XYZ file of C-alpha atoms in Angstrom:
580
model
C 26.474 23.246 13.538
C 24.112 23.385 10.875
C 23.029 20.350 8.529
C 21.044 19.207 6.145
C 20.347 15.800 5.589
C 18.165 14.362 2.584
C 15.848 11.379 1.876
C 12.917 10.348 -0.005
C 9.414 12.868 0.682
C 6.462 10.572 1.210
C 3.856 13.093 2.784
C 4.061 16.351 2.237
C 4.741 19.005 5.084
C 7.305 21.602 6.722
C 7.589 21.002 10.536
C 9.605 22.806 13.088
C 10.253 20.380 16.470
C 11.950 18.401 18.809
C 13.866 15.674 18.072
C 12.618 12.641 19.599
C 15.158 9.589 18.291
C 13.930 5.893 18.623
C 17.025 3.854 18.424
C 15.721 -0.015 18.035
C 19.045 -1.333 17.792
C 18.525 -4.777 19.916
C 20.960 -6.066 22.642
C 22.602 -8.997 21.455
C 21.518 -12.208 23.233
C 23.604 -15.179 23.531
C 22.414 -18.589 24.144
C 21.903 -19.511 27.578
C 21.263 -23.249 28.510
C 19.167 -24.448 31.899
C 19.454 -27.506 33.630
C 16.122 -30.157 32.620
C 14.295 -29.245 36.077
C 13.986 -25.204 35.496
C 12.492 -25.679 31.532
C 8.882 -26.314 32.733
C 9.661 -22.880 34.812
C 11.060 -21.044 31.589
C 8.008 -22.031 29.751
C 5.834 -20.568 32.646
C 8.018 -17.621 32.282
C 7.659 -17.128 28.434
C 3.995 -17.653 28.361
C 3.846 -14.742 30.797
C 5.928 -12.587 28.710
C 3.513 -13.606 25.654
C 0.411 -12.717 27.703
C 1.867 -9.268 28.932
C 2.594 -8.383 25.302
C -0.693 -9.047 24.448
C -2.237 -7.267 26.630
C -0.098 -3.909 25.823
C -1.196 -4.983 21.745
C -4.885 -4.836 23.028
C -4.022 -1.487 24.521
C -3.082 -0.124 21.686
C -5.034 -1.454 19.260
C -8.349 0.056 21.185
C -6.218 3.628 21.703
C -5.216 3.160 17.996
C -9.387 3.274 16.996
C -10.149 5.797 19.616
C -7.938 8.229 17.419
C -8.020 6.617 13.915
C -10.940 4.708 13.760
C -11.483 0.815 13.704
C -10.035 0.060 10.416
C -6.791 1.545 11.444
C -6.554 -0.570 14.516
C -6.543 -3.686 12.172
C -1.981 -3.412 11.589
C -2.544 -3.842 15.256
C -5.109 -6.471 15.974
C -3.549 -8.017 13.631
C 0.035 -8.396 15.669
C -2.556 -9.866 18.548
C -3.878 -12.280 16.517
C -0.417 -13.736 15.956
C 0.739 -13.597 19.624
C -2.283 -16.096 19.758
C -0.813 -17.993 17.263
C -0.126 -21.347 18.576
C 1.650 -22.599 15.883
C 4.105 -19.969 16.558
C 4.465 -19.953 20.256
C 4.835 -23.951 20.169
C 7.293 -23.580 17.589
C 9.210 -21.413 20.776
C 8.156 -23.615 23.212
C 9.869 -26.595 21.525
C 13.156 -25.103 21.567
C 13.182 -24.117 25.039
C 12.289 -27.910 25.808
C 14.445 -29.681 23.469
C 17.602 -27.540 23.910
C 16.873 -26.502 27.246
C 17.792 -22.857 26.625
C 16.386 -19.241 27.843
C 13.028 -17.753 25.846
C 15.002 -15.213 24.891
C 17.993 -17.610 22.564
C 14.215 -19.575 21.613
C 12.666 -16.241 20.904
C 15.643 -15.145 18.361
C 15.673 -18.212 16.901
C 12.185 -18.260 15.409
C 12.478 -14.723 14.543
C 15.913 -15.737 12.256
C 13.822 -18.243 10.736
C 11.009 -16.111 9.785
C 13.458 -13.497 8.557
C 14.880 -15.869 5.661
C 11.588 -17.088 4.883
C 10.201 -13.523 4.022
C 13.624 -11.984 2.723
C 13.097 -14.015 0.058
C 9.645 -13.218 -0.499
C 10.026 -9.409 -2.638
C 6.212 -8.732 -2.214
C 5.612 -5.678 0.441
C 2.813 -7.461 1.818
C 5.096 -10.660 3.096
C 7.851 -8.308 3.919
C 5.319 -5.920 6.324
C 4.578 -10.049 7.790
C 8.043 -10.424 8.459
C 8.554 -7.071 10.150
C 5.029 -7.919 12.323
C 6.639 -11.034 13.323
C 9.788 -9.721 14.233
C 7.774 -6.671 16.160
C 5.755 -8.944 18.325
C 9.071 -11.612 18.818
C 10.608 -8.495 20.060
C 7.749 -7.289 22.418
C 8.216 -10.174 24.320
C 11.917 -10.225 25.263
C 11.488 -6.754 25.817
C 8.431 -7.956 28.512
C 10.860 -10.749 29.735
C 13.881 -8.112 30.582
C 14.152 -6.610 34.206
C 15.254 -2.976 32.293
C 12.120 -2.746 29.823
C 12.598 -0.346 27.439
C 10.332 2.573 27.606
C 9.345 5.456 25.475
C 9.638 8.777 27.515
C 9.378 12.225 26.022
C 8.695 15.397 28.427
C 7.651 16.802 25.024
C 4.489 16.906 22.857
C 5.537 18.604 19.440
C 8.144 15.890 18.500
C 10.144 15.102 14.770
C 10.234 11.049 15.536
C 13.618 9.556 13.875
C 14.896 6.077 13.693
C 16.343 3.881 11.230
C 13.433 1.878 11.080
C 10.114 1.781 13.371
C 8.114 -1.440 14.449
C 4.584 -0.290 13.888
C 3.570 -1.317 17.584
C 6.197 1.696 19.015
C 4.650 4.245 16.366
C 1.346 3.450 16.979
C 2.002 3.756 20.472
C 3.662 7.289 19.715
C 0.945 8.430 17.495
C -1.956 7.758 19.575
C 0.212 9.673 23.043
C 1.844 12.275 21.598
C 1.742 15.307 18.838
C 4.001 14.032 16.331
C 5.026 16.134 13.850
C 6.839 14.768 11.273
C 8.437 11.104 10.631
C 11.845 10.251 9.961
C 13.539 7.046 9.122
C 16.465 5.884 7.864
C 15.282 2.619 6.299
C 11.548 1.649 5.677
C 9.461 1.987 2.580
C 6.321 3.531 1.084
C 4.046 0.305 2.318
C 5.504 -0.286 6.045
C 2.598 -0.244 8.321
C 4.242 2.588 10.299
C 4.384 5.040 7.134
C 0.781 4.213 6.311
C -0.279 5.027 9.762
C 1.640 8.535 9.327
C 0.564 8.852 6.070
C -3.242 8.177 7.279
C -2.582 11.414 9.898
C -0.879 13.432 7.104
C 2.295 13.348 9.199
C 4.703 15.124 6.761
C 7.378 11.960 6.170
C 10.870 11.143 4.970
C 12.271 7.980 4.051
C 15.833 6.956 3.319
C 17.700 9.564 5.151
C 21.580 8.070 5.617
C 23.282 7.872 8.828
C 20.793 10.409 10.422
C 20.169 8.371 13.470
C 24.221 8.825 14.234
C 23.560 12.411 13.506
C 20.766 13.500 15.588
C 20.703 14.393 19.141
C 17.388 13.769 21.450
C 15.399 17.126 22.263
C 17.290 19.109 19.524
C 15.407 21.707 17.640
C 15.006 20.018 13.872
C 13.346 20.708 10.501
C 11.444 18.193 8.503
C 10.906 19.530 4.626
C 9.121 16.347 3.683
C 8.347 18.792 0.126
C 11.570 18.640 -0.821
C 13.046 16.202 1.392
C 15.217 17.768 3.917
C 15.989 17.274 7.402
C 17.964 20.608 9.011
C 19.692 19.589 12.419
C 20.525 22.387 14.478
C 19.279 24.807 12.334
C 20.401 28.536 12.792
C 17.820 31.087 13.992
C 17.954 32.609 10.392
C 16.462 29.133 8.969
C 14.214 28.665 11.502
C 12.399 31.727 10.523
C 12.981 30.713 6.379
C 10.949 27.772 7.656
C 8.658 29.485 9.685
C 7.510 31.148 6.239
C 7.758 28.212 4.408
C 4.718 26.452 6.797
C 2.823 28.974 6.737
C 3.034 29.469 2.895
C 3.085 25.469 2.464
C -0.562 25.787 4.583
C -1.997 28.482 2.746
C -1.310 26.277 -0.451
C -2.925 23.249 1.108
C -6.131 25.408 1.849
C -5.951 26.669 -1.819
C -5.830 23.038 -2.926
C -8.234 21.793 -0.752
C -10.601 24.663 -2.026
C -10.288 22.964 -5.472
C -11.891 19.327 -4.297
C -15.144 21.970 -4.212
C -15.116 22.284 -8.213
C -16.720 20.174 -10.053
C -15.342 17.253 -11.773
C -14.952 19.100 -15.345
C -12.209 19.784 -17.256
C -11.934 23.675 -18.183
C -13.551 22.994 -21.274
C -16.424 21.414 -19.802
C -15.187 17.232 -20.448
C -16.639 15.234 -17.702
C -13.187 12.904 -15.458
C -13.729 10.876 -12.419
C -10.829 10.307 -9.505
C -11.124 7.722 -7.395
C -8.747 6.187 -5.000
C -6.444 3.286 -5.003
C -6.131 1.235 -0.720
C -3.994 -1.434 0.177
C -5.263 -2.037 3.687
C -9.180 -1.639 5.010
C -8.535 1.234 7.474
C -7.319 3.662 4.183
C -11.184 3.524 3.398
C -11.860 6.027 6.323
C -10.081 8.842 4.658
C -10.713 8.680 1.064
C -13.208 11.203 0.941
C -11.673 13.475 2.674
C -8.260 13.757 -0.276
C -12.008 13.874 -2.588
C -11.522 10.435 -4.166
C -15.314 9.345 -6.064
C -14.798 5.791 -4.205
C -12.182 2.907 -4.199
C -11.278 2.304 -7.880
C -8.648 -1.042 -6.507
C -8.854 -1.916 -3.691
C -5.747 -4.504 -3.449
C -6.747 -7.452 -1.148
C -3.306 -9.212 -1.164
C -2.853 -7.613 2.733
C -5.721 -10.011 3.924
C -3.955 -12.931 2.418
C -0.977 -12.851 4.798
C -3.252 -13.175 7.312
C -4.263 -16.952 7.618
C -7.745 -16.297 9.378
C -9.013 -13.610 7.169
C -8.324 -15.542 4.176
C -9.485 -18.496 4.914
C -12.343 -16.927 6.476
C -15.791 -15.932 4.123
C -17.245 -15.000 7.089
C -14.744 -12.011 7.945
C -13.858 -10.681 4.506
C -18.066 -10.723 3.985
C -17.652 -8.241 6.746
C -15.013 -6.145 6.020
C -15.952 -5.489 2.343
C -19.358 -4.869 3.174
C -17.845 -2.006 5.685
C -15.868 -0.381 3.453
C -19.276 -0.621 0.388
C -20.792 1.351 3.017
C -18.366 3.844 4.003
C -17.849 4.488 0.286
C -21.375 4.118 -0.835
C -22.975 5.865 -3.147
C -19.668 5.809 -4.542
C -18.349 2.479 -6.058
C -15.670 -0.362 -4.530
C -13.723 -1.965 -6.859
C -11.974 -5.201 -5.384
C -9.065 -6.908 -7.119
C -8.970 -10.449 -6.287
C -5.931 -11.575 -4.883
C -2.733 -11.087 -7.217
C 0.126 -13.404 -5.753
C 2.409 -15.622 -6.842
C 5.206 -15.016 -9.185
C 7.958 -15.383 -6.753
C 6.310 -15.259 -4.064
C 5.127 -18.452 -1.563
C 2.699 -18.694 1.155
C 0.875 -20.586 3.752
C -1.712 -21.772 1.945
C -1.330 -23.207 -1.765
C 2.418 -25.121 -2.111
C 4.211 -23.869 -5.141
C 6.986 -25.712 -7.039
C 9.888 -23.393 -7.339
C 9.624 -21.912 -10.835
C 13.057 -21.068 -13.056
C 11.368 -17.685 -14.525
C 8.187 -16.581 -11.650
C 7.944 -13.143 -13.207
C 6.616 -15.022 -16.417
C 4.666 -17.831 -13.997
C 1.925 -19.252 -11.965
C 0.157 -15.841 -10.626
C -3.290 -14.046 -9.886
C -6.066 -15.983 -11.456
C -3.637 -18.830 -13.021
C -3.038 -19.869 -9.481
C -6.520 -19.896 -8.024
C -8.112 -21.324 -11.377
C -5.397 -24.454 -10.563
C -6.461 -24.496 -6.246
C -9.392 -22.552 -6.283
C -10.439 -22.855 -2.678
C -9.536 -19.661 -1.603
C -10.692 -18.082 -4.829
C -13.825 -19.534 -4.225
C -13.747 -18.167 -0.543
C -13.353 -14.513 -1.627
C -16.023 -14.733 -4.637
C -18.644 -15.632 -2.247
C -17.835 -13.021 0.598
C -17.614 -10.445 -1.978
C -21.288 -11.391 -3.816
C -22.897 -11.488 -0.197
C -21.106 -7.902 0.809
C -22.796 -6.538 -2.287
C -25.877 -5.789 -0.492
C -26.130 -2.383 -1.472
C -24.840 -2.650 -5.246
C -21.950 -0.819 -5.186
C -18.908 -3.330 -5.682
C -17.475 -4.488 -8.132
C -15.379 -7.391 -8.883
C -12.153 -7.262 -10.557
C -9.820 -10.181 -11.643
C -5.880 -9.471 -12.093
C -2.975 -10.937 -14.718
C -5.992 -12.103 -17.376
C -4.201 -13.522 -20.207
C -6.779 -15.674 -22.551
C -10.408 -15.958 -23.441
C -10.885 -19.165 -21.566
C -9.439 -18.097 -18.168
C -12.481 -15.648 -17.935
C -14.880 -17.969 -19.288
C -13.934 -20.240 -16.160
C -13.860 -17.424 -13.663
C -17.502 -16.781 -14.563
C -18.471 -20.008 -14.525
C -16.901 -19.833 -10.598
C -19.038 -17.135 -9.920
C -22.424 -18.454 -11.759
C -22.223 -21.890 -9.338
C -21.262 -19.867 -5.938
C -23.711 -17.351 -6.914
C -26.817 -19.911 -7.510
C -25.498 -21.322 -4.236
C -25.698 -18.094 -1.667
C -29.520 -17.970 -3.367
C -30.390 -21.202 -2.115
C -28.754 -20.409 1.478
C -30.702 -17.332 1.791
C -27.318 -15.304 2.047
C -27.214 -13.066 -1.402
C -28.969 -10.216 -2.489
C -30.277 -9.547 -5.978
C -28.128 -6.605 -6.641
C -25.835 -6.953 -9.832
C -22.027 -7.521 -9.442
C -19.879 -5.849 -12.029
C -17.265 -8.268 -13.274
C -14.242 -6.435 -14.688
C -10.630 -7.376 -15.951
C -7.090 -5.634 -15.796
C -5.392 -5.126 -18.605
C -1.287 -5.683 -17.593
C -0.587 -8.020 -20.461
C 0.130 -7.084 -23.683
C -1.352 -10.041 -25.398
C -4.767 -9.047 -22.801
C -4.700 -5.951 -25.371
C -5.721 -8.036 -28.355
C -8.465 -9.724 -26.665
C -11.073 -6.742 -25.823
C -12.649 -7.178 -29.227
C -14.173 -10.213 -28.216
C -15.208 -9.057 -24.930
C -17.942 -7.064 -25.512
C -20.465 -9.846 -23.605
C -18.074 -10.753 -20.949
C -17.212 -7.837 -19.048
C -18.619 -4.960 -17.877
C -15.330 -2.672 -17.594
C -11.987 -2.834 -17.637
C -8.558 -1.743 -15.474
C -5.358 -0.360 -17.039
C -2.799 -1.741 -14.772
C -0.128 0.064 -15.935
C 2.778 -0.626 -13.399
C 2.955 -4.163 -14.863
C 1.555 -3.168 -18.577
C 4.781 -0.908 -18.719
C 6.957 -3.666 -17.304
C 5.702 -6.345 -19.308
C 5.684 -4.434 -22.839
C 9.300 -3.291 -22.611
C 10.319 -6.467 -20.876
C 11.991 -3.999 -17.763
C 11.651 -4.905 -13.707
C 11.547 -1.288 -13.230
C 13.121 -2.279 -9.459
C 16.336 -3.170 -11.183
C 18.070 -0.213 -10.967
C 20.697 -1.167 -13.628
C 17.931 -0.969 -16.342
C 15.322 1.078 -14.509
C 16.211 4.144 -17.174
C 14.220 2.304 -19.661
C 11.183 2.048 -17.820
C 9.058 5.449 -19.255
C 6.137 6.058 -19.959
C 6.851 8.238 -22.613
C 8.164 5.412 -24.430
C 6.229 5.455 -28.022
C 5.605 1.943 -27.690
C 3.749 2.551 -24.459
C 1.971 5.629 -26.035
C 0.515 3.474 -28.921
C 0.057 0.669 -26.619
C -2.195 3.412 -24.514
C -4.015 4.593 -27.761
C -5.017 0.938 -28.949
C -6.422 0.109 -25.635
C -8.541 3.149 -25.597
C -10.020 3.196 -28.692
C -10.577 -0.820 -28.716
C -12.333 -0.460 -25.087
C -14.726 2.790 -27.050
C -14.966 0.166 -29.968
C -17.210 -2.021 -27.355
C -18.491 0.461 -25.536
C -17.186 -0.239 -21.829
C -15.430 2.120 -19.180
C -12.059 1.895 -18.749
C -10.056 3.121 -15.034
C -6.382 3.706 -15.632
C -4.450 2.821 -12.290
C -0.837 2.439 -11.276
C 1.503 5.395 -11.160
C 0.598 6.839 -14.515
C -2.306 7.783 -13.062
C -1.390 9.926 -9.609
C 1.923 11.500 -11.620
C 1.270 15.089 -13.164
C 2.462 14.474 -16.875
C 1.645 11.123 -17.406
C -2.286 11.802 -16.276
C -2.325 14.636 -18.329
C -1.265 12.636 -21.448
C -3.639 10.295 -20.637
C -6.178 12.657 -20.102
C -5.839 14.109 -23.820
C -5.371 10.511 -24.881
C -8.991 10.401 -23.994
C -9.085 8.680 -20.725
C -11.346 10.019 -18.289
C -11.559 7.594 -15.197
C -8.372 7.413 -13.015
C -7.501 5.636 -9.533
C -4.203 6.857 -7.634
C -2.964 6.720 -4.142
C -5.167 9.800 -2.140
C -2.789 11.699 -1.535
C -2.300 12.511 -5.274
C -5.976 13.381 -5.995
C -6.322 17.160 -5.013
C -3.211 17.716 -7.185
C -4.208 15.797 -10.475
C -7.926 17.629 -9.839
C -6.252 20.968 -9.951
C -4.627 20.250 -12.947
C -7.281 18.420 -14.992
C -9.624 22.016 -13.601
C -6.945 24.284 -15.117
C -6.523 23.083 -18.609
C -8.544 22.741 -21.647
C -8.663 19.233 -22.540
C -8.971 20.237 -26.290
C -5.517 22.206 -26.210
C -4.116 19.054 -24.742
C -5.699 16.571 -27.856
C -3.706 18.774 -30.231
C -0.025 18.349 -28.800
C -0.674 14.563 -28.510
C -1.166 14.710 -32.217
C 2.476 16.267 -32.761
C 3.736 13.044 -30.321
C 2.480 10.253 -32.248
C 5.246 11.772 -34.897
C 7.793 11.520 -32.582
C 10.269 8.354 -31.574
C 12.144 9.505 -29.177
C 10.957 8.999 -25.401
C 12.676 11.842 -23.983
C 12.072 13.950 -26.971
C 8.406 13.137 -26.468
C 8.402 13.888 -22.965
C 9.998 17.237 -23.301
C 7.742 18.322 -26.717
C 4.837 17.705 -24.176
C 5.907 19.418 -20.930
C 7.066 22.402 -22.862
C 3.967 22.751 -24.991
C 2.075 22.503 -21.741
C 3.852 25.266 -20.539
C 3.865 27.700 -23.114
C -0.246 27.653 -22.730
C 0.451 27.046 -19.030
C 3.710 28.570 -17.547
C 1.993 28.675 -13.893
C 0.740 24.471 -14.225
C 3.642 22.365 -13.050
């Protein structure tokens, strides 16, 4: 029977395939003690286990870069790095010996204590850790059973479902079979498994209740990852509704895809730039292909969950300079890294703070242990060889703060000269703006900075005092707020006052309406996930960017946010019926 099942769309796509259903549920183990004389033997026996899984990790890590390229191998080299871990595997080790128990009860152990450490943790990038940790723990007993669990498929063109997917198993999909389309029942935007879809275009839903219980293996299904619908058996009569609907949805993406040919121009002639926002290194292979004009943020806090990148000048000298190169002539804008709040780590202890949101963050952390601060500032002025990056610090909330940042840079700087190890190319030093009280200081910053970055996510958040990921006040997070449009209007023209650029990022920026009110606003430079680019180029091509200056005016009259919002849109449309 017929059904239709919806979710959240994160890549865009219609797919017709076979249903290929990944059920990780795990089998539960139960502690099992040895006698004294067989632990040595149980050691032996996990260490083996270790060293088989990372061998498969190795495998397909270098299959991974054979199809994606080396950047894209790193969510996997990554996993290998920690089976080496010997922190980790001691950690193991030491319950097998001092309870004399199985790997497996040692195994589950660790993993339950990693679990509460990063389910308290709400940043992405700690809870993608977590997930890693639990992916490689997992590997292992899986390598330790006598029935190994094994992914067999007799077909190619498969619809891959599951409630949630360890990134190993995906990447181990992607790079042997034609996937189709992604499923899941759980996961998020920033799970390493998505991104790797999302890096192949793989047309993806997230959020899809109870489908796993739903689905049967080999079944003709239907991903709609436009709208967001999964059809399970679907009748003949849909399958050839859908059969249109792909082949209309690829004529549109060739349409689109013709407009990353026009040039960069308004229809009225004004001059806009798009460039892209990346989270992790390999998302620098494809950004000229969505027709981003370089890396715009390029977040960092990724390389901070992982100890020996971050402590490491040597490697992140390395891996920016790759990605200056890939992008170059275009520009790479790197945030330094923006943790904190609530969040702890391995490498700077935090006392537990009674409000985090409003606490030690971003540049008030480092300016207080500046070691790894220090460690990023210098890889990034030596991976500046061919002048292209440019440095941007997060969370800025006084005069002084920058003053000392700049002094960081003036004494690491003068130091790389006298090791031989920098160039003499200039490094753009930039600051977002995400505070309100940040607003009021651009006056004075004429001499200090050479551009700024409208972090709006937080800017919103922070203005109208909202975590727009509570969902029992989430309605009040909007743009179209008029406090947010004036807040908008007094950053631009104080930025003009000075004379610098300004690059608005954050959702704002990638969503239809809001970058079209901030293009009339005035603002011209905007980075956005890729995937949003061709689509905010088509309409910034289409309109007239004067037409759009005149129904701001009629806004600023306005106090209503959803009055506001609809008073745009519909004076957008009577110009534009065809935009939206």
């Amino acid at each position: 029977m017929e059904k239709t099942i919806s979710g959240n769309p994160i890549t865009s796509g219609v797919e017709i395939g076979y249903a290929f259903l990944f059920q990780s549920k795990e089998n539960q183990i139960f502690k099992e003690s040895i006698s004294r004389n067989k632990v040595k033997s149980e050691e032996v026996r996990f260490l083996n286990g270790v060293k088989e899984s990372q061998s498969q990790l190795k495998k397909i890590s270098k299959n991974l870069e054979k199809k994606l390229g080396k950047e894209s191998a790193l969510i996997i080299e990554t996993q290998y790095l920690l089976l080496k871990d010997k922190e980790l595997l001691n950690s193991i080790i030491a319950i097998i010996r001092n309870e004399s128990v199985k790997s497996e009860w040692a195994i589950k152990q660790i993993e339950k204590k990693y679990i509460e450490l990063f389910s308290n943790i709400p940043d992405l990038a700690f809870q993608e850790k977590r997930n890693d940790i639990s992916d490689i723990l997992n590997r292992i007993i899986n390598n330790l059973k006598s029935n190994k669990i094994k992914l067999n498929t007799d077909n190619d063109n498969i619809i891959l479902i599951a409630d949630d997917i360890p990134p190993s198993i995906a990447a181990t999909l992607i790079t042997k079979r034609k996937i189709l389309g992604l499923i899941l029942e759980k996961g998020c935007e920033t799970s390493h498994s998505v991104i790797l879809a999302k890096t192949l275009e793989i047309p993806t839903i997230i959020g899809t209740q109870n489908i796993v219980n739903l689905v049967e293996n080999g079944k003709t299904i239907i991903i709609d990852s436009i709208k967001g619908d999964v059809i399970l058996s679907p009748k003949k009569k849909t399958i050839e509704i859908y059969l249109k609907k792909k082949k209309d949805y690829q004529i549109y993406k060739t349409e689109k895809k013709k407009v990353l040919l026009l040039p960069d121009k308004t229809k009225d002639l004004i001059n806009f730039q798009l460039s892209a926002n990346i989270e992790f290194p390999f998302e620098s292979e494809t950004v000229n292909s969505y027709g981003a004009k370089g890396i715009g943020l390029f977040r960092t806090e990724f390389l901070f969950t992982e100890s020996d990148i971050a402590i490491s000048e040597e490697k992140q000298y390395l891996l920016y300079k790759n990605i200056a190169q890939k992008v170059y002539p275009d520009k790479l804008t790197i945030r330094t890294f923006d943790v904190g709040r609530d969040k702890t780590n391995d490498f700077i202890k935090q006392e537990k703070e009674q409000n985090p949101a409003l606490g030690t963050m971003a540049v008030r952390l480092f300016l207080k242990e500046p070691k790894l601060l220090i460690t990023q500032i210098r890889a990034i002025l030596r991976a500046n060889e061919i002048g292209n990056i440019k440095l941007l610090f997060p969370m800025i909330t006084e005069f002084e703060e920058i003053i000392e940042l700049k002094k960081i840079i003036s004494i690491e700087k003068n130091k790389l000269k006298s090791e031989g190890l920098i160039s003499d190319k200039i490094l753009e030093i930039g600051i977002m703006i995400e505070i309100p009280a940040t607003i009021k200081l651009i006056r004075h910053l004429k001499d200090e900075v050479d551009f700024f970055s409208l972090g709006s996510n937080d800017l919103i958040q922070y203005l109208l005092a909202v975590d727009r990921n509570n969902s029992a006040i989430s309605y009040l997070y909007k743009p179209f707020n008029p406090s947010v449009i004036d807040a908008l209007k007094e950053i631009l023209e104080e930025v003009t006052k000075i004379g610098k650029e300004i690059t608005v990022c954050g959702e704002i920026a990638g969503n239809g309406p809001t970058a079209l009110l901030l293009l009339g606003m005035g603002f011209t430079s905007f980075s956005m996930n890729p995937l949003s680019i061709v689509e905010i180029k088509r309409l910034f091509t289409t309109i007239n960017i004067s037409y759009l200056k005149n129904v701001i005016k009629k806004l600023y009259k306005l106090t209503l946010k959803q009055e506001i919002k609809n008073t745009f849109i519909n004076s957008i449309l009577k110009k534009y019926p065809e935009l939206f």
